[in-house]
mmCIF file of C-alpha atoms in Angstrom:
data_model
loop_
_atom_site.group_PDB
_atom_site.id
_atom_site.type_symbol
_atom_site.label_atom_id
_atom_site.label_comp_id
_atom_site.label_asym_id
_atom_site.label_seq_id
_atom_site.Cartn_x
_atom_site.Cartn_y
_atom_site.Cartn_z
ATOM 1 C CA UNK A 1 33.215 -17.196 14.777
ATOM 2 C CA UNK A 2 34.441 -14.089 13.243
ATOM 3 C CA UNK A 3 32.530 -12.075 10.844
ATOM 4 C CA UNK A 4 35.924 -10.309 9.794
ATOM 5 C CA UNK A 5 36.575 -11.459 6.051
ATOM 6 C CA UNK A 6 39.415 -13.853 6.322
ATOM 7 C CA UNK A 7 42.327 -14.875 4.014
ATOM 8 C CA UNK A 8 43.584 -18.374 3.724
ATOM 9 C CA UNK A 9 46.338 -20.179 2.870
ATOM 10 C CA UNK A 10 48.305 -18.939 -0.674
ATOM 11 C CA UNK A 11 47.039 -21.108 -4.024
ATOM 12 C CA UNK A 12 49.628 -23.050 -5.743
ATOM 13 C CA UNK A 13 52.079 -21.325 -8.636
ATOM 14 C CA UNK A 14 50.735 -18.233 -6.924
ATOM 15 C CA UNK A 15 53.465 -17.937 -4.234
ATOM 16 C CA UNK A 16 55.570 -14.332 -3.289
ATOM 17 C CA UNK A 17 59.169 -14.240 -2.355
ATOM 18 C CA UNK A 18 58.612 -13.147 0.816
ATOM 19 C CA UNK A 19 61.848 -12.092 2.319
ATOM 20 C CA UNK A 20 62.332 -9.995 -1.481
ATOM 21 C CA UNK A 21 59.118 -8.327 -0.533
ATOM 22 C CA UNK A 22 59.684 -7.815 3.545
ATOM 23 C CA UNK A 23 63.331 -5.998 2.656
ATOM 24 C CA UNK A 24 61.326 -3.770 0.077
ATOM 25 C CA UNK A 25 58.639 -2.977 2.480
ATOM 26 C CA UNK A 26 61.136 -2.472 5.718
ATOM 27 C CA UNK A 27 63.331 0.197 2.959
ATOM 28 C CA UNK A 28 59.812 2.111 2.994
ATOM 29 C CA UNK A 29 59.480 1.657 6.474
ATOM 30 C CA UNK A 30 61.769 1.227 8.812
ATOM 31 C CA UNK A 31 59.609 -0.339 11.787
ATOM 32 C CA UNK A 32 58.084 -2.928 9.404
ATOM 33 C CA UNK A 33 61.144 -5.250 11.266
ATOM 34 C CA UNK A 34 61.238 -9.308 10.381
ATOM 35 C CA UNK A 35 58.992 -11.200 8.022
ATOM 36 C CA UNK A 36 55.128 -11.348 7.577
ATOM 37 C CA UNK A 37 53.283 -13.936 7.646
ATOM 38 C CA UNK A 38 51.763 -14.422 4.116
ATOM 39 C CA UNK A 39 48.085 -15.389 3.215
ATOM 40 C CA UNK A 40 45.577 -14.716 0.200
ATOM 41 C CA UNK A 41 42.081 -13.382 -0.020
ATOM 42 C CA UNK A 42 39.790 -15.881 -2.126
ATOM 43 C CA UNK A 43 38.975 -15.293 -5.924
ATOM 44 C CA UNK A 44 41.879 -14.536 -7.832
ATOM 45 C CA UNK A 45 40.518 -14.366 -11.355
ATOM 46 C CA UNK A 46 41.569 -11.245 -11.599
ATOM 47 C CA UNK A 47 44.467 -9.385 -9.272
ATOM 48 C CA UNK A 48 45.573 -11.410 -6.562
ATOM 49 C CA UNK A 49 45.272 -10.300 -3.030
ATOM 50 C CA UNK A 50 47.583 -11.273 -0.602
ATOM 51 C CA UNK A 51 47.085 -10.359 3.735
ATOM 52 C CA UNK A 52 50.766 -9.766 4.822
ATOM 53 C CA UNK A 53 50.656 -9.605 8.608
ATOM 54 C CA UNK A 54 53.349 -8.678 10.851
ATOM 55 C CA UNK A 55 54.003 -9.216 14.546
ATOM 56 C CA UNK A 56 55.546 -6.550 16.060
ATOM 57 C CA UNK A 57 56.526 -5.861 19.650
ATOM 58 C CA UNK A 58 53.849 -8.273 20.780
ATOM 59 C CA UNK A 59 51.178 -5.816 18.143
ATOM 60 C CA UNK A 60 49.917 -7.111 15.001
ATOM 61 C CA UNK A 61 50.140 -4.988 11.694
ATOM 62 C CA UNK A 62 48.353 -6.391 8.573
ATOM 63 C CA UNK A 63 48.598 -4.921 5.232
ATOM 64 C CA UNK A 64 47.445 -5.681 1.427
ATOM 65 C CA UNK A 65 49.508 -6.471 -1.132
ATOM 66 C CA UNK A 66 47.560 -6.273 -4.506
ATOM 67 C CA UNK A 67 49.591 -7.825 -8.123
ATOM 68 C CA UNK A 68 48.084 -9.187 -11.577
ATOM 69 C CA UNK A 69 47.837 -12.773 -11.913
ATOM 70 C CA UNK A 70 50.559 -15.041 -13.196
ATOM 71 C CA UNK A 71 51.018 -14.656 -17.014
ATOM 72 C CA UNK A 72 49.192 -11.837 -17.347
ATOM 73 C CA UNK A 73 50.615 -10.765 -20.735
ATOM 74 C CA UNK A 74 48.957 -7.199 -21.256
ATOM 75 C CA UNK A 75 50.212 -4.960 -18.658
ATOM 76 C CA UNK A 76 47.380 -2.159 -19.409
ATOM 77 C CA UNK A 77 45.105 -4.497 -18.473
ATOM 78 C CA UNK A 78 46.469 -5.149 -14.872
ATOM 79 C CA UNK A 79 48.324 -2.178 -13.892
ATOM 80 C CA UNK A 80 48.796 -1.960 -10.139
ATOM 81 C CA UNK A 81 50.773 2.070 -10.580
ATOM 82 C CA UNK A 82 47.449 3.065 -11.901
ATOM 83 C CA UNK A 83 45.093 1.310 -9.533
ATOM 84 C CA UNK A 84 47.040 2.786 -6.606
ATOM 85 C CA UNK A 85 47.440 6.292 -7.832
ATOM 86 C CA UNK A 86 43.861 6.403 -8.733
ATOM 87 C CA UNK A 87 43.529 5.822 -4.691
ATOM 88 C CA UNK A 88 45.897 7.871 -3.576
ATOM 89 C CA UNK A 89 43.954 10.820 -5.562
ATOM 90 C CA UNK A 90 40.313 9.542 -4.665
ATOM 91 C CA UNK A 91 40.815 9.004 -0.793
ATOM 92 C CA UNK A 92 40.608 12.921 0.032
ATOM 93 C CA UNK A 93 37.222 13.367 -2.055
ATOM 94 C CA UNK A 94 35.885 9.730 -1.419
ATOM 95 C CA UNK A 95 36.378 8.560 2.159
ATOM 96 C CA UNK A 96 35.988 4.833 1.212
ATOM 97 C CA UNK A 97 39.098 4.072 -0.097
ATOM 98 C CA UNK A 98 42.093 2.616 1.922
ATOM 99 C CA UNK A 99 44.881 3.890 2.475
ATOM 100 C CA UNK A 100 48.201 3.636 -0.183
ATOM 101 C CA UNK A 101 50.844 2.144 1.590
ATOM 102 C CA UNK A 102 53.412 2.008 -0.954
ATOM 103 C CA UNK A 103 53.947 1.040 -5.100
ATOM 104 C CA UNK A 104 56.846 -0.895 -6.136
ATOM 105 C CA UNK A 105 57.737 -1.251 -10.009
ATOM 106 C CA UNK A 106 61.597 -3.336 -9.280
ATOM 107 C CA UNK A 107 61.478 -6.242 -11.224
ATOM 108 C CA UNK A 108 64.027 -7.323 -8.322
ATOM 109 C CA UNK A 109 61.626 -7.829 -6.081
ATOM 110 C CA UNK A 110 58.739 -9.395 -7.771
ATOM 111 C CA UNK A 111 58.134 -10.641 -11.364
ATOM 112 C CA UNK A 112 55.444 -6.939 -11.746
ATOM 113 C CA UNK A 113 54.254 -3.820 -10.733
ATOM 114 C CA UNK A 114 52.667 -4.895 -7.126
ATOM 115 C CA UNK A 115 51.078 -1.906 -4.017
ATOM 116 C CA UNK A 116 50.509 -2.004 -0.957
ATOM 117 C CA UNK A 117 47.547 -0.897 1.580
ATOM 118 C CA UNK A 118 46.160 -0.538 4.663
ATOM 119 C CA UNK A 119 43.986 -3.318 5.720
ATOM 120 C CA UNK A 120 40.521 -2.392 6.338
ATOM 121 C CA UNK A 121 38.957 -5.148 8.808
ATOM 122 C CA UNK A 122 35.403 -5.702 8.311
ATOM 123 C CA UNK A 123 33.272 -7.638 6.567
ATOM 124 C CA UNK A 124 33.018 -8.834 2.873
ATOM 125 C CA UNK A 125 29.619 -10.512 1.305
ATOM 126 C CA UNK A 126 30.020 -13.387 -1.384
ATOM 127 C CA UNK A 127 27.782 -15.702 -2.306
ATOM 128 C CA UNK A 128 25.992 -16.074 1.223
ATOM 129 C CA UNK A 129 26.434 -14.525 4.265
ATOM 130 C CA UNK A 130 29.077 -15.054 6.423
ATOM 131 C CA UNK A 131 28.152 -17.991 9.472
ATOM 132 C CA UNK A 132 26.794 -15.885 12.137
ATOM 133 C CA UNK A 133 25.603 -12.877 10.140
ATOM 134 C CA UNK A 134 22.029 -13.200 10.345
ATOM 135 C CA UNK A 135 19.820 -9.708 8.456
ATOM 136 C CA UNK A 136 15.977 -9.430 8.581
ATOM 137 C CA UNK A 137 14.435 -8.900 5.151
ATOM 138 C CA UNK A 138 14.165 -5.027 6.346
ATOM 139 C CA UNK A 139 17.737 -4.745 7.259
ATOM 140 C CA UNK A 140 18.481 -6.695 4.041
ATOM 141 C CA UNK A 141 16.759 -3.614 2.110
ATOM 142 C CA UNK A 142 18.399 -1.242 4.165
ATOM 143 C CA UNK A 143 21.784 -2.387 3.387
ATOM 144 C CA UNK A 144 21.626 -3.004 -0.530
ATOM 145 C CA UNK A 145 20.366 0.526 -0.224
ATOM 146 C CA UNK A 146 23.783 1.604 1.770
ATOM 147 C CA UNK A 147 25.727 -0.121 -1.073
ATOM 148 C CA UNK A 148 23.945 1.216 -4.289
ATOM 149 C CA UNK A 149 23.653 5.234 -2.110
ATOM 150 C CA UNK A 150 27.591 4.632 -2.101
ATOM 151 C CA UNK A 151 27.907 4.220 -5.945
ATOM 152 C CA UNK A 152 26.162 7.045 -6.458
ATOM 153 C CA UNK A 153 28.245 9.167 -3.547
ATOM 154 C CA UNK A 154 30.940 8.105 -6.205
ATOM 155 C CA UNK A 155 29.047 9.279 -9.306
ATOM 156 C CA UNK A 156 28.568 12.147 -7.483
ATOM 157 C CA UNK A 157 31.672 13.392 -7.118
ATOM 158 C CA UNK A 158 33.070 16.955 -8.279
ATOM 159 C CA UNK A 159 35.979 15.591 -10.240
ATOM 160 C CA UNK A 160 37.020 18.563 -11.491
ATOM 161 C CA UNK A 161 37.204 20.362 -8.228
ATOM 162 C CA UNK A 162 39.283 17.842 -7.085
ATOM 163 C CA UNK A 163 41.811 17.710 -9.557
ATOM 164 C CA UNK A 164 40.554 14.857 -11.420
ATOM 165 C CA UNK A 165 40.093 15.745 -14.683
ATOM 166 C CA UNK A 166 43.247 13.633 -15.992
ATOM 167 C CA UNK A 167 41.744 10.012 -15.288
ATOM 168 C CA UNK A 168 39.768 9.971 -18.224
ATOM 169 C CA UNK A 169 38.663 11.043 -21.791
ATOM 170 C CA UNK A 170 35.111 12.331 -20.983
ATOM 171 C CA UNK A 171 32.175 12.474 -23.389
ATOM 172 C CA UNK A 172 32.156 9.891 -26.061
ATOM 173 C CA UNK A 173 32.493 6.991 -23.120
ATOM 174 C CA UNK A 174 29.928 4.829 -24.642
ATOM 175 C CA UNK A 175 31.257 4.449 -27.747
ATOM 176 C CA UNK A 176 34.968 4.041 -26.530
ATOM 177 C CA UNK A 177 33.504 1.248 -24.587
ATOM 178 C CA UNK A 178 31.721 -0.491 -27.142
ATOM 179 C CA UNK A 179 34.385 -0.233 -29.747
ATOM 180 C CA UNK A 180 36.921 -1.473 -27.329
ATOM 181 C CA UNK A 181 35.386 -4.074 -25.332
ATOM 182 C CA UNK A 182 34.541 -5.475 -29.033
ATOM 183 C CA UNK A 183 37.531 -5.594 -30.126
ATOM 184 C CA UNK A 184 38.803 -6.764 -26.945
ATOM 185 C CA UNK A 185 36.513 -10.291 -27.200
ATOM 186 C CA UNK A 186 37.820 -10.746 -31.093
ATOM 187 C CA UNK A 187 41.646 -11.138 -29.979
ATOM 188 C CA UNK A 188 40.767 -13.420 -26.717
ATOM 189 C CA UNK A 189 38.527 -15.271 -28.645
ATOM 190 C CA UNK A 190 39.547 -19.027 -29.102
ATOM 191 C CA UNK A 191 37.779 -21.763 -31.562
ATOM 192 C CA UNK A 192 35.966 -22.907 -28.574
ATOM 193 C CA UNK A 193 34.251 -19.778 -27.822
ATOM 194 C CA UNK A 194 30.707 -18.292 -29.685
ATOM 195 C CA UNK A 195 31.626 -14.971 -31.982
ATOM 196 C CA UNK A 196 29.135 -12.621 -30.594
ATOM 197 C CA UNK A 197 29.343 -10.904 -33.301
ATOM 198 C CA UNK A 198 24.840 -10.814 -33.358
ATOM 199 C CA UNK A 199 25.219 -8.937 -29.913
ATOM 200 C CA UNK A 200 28.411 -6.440 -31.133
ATOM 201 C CA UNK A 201 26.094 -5.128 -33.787
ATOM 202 C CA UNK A 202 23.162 -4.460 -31.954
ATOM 203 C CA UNK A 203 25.307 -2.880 -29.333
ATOM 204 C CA UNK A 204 26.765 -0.222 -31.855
ATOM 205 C CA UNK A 205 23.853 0.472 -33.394
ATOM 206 C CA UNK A 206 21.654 1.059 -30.350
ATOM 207 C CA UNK A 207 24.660 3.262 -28.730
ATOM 208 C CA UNK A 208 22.904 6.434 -27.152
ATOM 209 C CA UNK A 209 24.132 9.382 -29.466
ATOM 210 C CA UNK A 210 25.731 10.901 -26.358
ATOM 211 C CA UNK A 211 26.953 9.726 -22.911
ATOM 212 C CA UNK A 212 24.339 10.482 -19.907
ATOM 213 C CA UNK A 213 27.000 12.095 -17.822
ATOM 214 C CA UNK A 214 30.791 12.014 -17.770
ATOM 215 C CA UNK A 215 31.395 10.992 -13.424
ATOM 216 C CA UNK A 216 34.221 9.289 -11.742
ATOM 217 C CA UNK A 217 33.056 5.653 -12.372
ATOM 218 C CA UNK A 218 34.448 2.798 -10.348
ATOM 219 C CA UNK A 219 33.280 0.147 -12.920
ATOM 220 C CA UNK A 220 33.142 -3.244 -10.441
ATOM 221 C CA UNK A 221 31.081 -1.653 -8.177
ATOM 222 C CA UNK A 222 30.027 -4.972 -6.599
ATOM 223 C CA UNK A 223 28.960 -6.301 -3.140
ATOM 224 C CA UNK A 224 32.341 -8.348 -3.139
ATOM 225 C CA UNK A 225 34.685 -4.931 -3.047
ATOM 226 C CA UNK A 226 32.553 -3.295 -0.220
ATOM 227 C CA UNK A 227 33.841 -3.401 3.231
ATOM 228 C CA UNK A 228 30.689 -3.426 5.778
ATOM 229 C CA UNK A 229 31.617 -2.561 9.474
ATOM 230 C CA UNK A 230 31.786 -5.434 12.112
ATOM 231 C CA UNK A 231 29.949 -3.270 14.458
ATOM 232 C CA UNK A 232 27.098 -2.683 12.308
ATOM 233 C CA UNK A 233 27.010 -4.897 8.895
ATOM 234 C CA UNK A 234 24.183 -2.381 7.536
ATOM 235 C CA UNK A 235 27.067 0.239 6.897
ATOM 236 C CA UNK A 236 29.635 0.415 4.448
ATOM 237 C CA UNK A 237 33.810 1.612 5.781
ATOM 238 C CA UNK A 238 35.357 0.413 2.172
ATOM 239 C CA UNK A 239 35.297 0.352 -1.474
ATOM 240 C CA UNK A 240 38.389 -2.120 -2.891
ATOM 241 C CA UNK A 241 39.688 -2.596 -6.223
ATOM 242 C CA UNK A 242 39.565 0.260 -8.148
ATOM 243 C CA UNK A 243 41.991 -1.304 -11.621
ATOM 244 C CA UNK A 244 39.253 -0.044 -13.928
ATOM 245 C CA UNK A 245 38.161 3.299 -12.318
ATOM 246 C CA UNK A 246 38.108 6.059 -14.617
ATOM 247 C CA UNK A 247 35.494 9.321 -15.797
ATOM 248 C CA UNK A 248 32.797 7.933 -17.371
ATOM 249 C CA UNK A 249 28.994 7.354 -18.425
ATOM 250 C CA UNK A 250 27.164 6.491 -14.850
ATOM 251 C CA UNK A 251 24.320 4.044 -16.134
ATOM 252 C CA UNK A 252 27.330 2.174 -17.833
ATOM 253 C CA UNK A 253 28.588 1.617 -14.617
ATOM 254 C CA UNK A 254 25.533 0.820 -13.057
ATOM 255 C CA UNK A 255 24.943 -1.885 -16.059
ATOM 256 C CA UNK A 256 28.332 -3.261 -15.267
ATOM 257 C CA UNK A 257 27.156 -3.818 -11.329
ATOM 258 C CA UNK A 258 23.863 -5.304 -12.382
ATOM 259 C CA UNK A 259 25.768 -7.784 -14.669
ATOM 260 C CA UNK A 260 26.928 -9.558 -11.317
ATOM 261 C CA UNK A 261 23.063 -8.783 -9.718
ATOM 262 C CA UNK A 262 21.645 -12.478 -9.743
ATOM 263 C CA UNK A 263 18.166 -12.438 -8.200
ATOM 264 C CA UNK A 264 16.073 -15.255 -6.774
ATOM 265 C CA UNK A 265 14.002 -15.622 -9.704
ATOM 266 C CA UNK A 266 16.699 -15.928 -12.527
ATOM 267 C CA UNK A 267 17.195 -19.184 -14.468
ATOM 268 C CA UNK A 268 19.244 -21.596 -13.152
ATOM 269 C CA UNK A 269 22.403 -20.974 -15.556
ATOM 270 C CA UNK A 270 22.370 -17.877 -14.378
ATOM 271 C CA UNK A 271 22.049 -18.066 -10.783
ATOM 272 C CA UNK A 272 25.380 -21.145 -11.155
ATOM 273 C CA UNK A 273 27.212 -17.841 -11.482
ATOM 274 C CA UNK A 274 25.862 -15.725 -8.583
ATOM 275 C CA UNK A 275 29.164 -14.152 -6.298
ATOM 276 C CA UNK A 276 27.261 -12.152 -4.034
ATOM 277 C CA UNK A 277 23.823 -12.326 -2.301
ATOM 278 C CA UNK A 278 21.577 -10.631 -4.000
ATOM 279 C CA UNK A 279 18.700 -13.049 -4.467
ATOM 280 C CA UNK A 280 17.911 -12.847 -0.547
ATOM 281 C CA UNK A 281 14.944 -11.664 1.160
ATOM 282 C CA UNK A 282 14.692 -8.111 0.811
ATOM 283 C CA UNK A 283 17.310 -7.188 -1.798
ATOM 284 C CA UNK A 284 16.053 -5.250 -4.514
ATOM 285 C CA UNK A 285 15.607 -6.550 -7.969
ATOM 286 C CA UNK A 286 17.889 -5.396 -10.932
ATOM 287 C CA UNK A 287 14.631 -3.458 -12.053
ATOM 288 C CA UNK A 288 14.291 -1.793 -8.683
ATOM 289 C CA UNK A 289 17.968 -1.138 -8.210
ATOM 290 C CA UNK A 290 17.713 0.919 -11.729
ATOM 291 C CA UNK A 291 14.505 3.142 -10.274
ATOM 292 C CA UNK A 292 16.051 3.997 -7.447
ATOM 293 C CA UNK A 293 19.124 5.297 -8.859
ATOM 294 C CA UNK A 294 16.970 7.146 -11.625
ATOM 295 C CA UNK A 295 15.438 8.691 -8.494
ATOM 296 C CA UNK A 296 18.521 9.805 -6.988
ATOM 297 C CA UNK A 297 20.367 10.949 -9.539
ATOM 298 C CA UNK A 298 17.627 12.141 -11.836
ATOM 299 C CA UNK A 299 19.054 10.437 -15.398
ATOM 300 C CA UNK A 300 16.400 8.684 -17.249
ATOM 301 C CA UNK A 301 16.612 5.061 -17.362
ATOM 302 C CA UNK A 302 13.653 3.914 -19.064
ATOM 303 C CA UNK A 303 15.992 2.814 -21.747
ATOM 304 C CA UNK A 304 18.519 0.608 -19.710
ATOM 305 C CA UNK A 305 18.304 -2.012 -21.953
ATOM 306 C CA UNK A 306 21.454 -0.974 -23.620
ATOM 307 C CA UNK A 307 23.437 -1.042 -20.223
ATOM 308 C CA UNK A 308 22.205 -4.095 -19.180
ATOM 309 C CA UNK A 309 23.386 -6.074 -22.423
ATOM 310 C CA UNK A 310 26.337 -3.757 -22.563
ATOM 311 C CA UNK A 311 27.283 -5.186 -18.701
ATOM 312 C CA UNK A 312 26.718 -9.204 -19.440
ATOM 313 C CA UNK A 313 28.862 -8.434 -22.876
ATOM 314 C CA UNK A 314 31.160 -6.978 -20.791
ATOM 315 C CA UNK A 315 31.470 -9.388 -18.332
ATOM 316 C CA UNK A 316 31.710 -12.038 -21.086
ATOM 317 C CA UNK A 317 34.873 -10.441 -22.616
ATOM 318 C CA UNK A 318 36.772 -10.212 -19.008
ATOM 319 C CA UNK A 319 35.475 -14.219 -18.371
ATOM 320 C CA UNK A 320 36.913 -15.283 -22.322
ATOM 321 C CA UNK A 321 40.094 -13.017 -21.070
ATOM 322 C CA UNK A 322 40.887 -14.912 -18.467
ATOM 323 C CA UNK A 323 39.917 -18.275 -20.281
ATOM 324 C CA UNK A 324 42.320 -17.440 -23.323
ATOM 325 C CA UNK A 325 44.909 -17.533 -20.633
ATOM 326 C CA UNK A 326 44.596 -20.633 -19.564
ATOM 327 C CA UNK A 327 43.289 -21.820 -22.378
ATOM 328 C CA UNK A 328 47.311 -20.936 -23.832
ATOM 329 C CA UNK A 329 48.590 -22.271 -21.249
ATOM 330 C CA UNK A 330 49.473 -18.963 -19.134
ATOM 331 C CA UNK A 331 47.849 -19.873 -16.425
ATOM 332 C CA UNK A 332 46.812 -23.034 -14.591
ATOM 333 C CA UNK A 333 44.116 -22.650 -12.226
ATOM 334 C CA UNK A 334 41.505 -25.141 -13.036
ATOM 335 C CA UNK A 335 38.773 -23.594 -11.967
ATOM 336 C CA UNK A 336 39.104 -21.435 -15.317
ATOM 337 C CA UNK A 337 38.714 -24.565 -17.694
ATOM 338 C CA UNK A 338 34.930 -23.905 -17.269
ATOM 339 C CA UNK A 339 35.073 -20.011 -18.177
ATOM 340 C CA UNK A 340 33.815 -20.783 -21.803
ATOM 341 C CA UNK A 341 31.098 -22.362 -20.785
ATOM 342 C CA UNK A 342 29.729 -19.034 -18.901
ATOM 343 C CA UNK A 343 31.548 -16.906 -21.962
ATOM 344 C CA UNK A 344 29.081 -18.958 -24.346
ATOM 345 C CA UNK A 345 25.886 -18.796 -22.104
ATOM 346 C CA UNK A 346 26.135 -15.260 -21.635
ATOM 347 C CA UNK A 347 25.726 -14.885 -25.466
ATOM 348 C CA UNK A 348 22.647 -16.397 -25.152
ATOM 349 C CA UNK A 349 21.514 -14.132 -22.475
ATOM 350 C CA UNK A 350 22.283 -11.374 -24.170
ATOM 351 C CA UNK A 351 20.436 -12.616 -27.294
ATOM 352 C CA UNK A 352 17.321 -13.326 -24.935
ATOM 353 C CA UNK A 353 17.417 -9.438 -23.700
ATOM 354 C CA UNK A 354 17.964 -8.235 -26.997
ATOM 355 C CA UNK A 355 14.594 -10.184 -28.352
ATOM 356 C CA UNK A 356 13.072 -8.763 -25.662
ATOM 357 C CA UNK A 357 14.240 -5.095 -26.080
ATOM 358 C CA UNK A 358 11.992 -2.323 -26.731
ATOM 359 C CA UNK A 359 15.206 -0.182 -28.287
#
């Protein structure tokens, strides 16, 4: 069995015209002759990703075609031009990125702005490993180390040198963040939905007074858009989805990541919402995950309470996003019925953290 992530077959209402989309792609490139066969990538709460996969001359050729989900209504909040040009710029500075293939904003060939990429082949980690992947609790280590050391390869980055400069504000991250993500969770909430208004005030009163750092900042820096190598599974070939990248605050980036980071000893609720496998043998803990990148990097963390509860608000607003959409009838995937639920328990969580909180 293949360890190579594999797409299956494309989810209902979420269907491409796929001759309107093989003319586009063969006016970019000639050689790109006939149609491709058409299959998604799993998850779709966000951007969907489609594997287009041509058979030429007896040779395969697979590419990734990346566009917002169906009735998306804010196009800031999905845009595809963005995401790829952010890529296009990064790849010469950050090796991890695929290749642009090409962007396409005709409304005549699909209903938004959609790209296209090179397919990187390897593997991608969910909620367990793949059948046939097997890791000893020391090569487990080794590897969550390989993921985080890439986050901070990114963080790392001389953004100005590169040219850079333009893909964000700079200093006064945090409090953009706040402010906006806040005001983000008031318009998508519905009646339905807690207010979190207890957790938006202690968040803008606890703000830091300045931003660590300003860094390029990929901001879903999760197991789940890391490409490992088939060859060896301990090393990392690709970081995908790069829609929110931008210059900002590192440790708010690292509490976004460690909003996903579900360990073995978490309560139940929260482990029902675990998308990668981080509670196994030899991963680190959330706690040792924010030492060692204090230890690298050499920012203080010994107040990361902020970023933590900053990351599961955070989260919470994208969930009750996606849930106002179907909750209006924009979108009819049923899985997202149950998005409230985690929108509400992650209210409590952060209420739990902030009684805790030494801030």
């Amino acid at each position: 069995m293949t360890l190579i992530d594999q797409a299956g077959a494309v989810r209902s209402g979420e269907e491409l015209d796929v001759a309107k989309v093989a003319a586009f792609l063969e006016s970019v490139d000639g050689s790109l002759q006939g149609t491709p066969a058409v299959s998604q990538f799993p998850g779709g709460a966000s951007n969907l990703t489609y594997l287009l996969t041509y058979r030429l001359s007896g040779a395969e050729r697979e590419l990734i075609l990346r566009r917002p989900p169906f009735g998306a209504k804010a196009r800031s909040a999905h845009d595809m031009l963005r995401e790829a040009n952010i890529m296009a710029e990064l790849k010469p500075v950050y090796p991890y990125v695929p290749k642009v293939f090409a962007t396409c904003q005709d409304r005549a060939v699909m209903d938004s702005d959609f790209y296209v990429m090179e397919r990187l082949r390897g593997i991608i980690l969910r909620d367990k490993l793949p059948p046939g992947l097997v890791l000893s609790e020391a090569d487990t280590r080794q590897l969550c180390l390989n993921v985080i050391d890439k986050m901070i390869a990114l963080h790392q980055v001389d953004y100005q040198a590169a040219g850079l400069a333009h893909l964000g504000k700079g200093e006064g991250y945090v409090q953009r963040q706040i402010s906006g993500w806040s005001e983000r969770y008031r318009k998508a909430r519905t009646d339905d939905a807690v207010d979190f208004e207890t957790v938006m005030r202690w968040l803008e009163d606890k703000m830091p007074a300045a931003d660590v750092a300003t860094c390029l900042i990929h901001n879903d820096f999760r197991f789940d858009n890391v490409v490992l190598d088939p060859d060896n599974p301990l090393r990392v070939i690709g970081v995908l989805d790069w829609e929110m990248a931008t210059l900002g605050d590192p440790l708010m980036d690292l509490g976004n990541t460690l909003a996903y980071w579900v360990q073995a000893d978490d309560e139940p609720q929260f482990k029902q919402m675990r998308r990668q496998p981080t509670h196994l043998p030899g991963m680190l803990t959330r706690k040792e995950v924010i030492a060692y990148y204090g230890e690298k990097t050499g920012y203080r963390t010994d107040h990361f309470d902020f970023y933590e509860i900053y990351g599961l608000f955070r989260l919470a607003v994208i969930v009750q996003q996606i849930y106002y959409r179907f909750h209006h009838g924009q979108t009819k995937n049923p899985q997202f019925a149950f998005f409230v639920h985690v929108t509400n328990y992650l209210e409590q969580r952060c209420k739990n953290l902030i009684a805790q909180s030494s801030i």
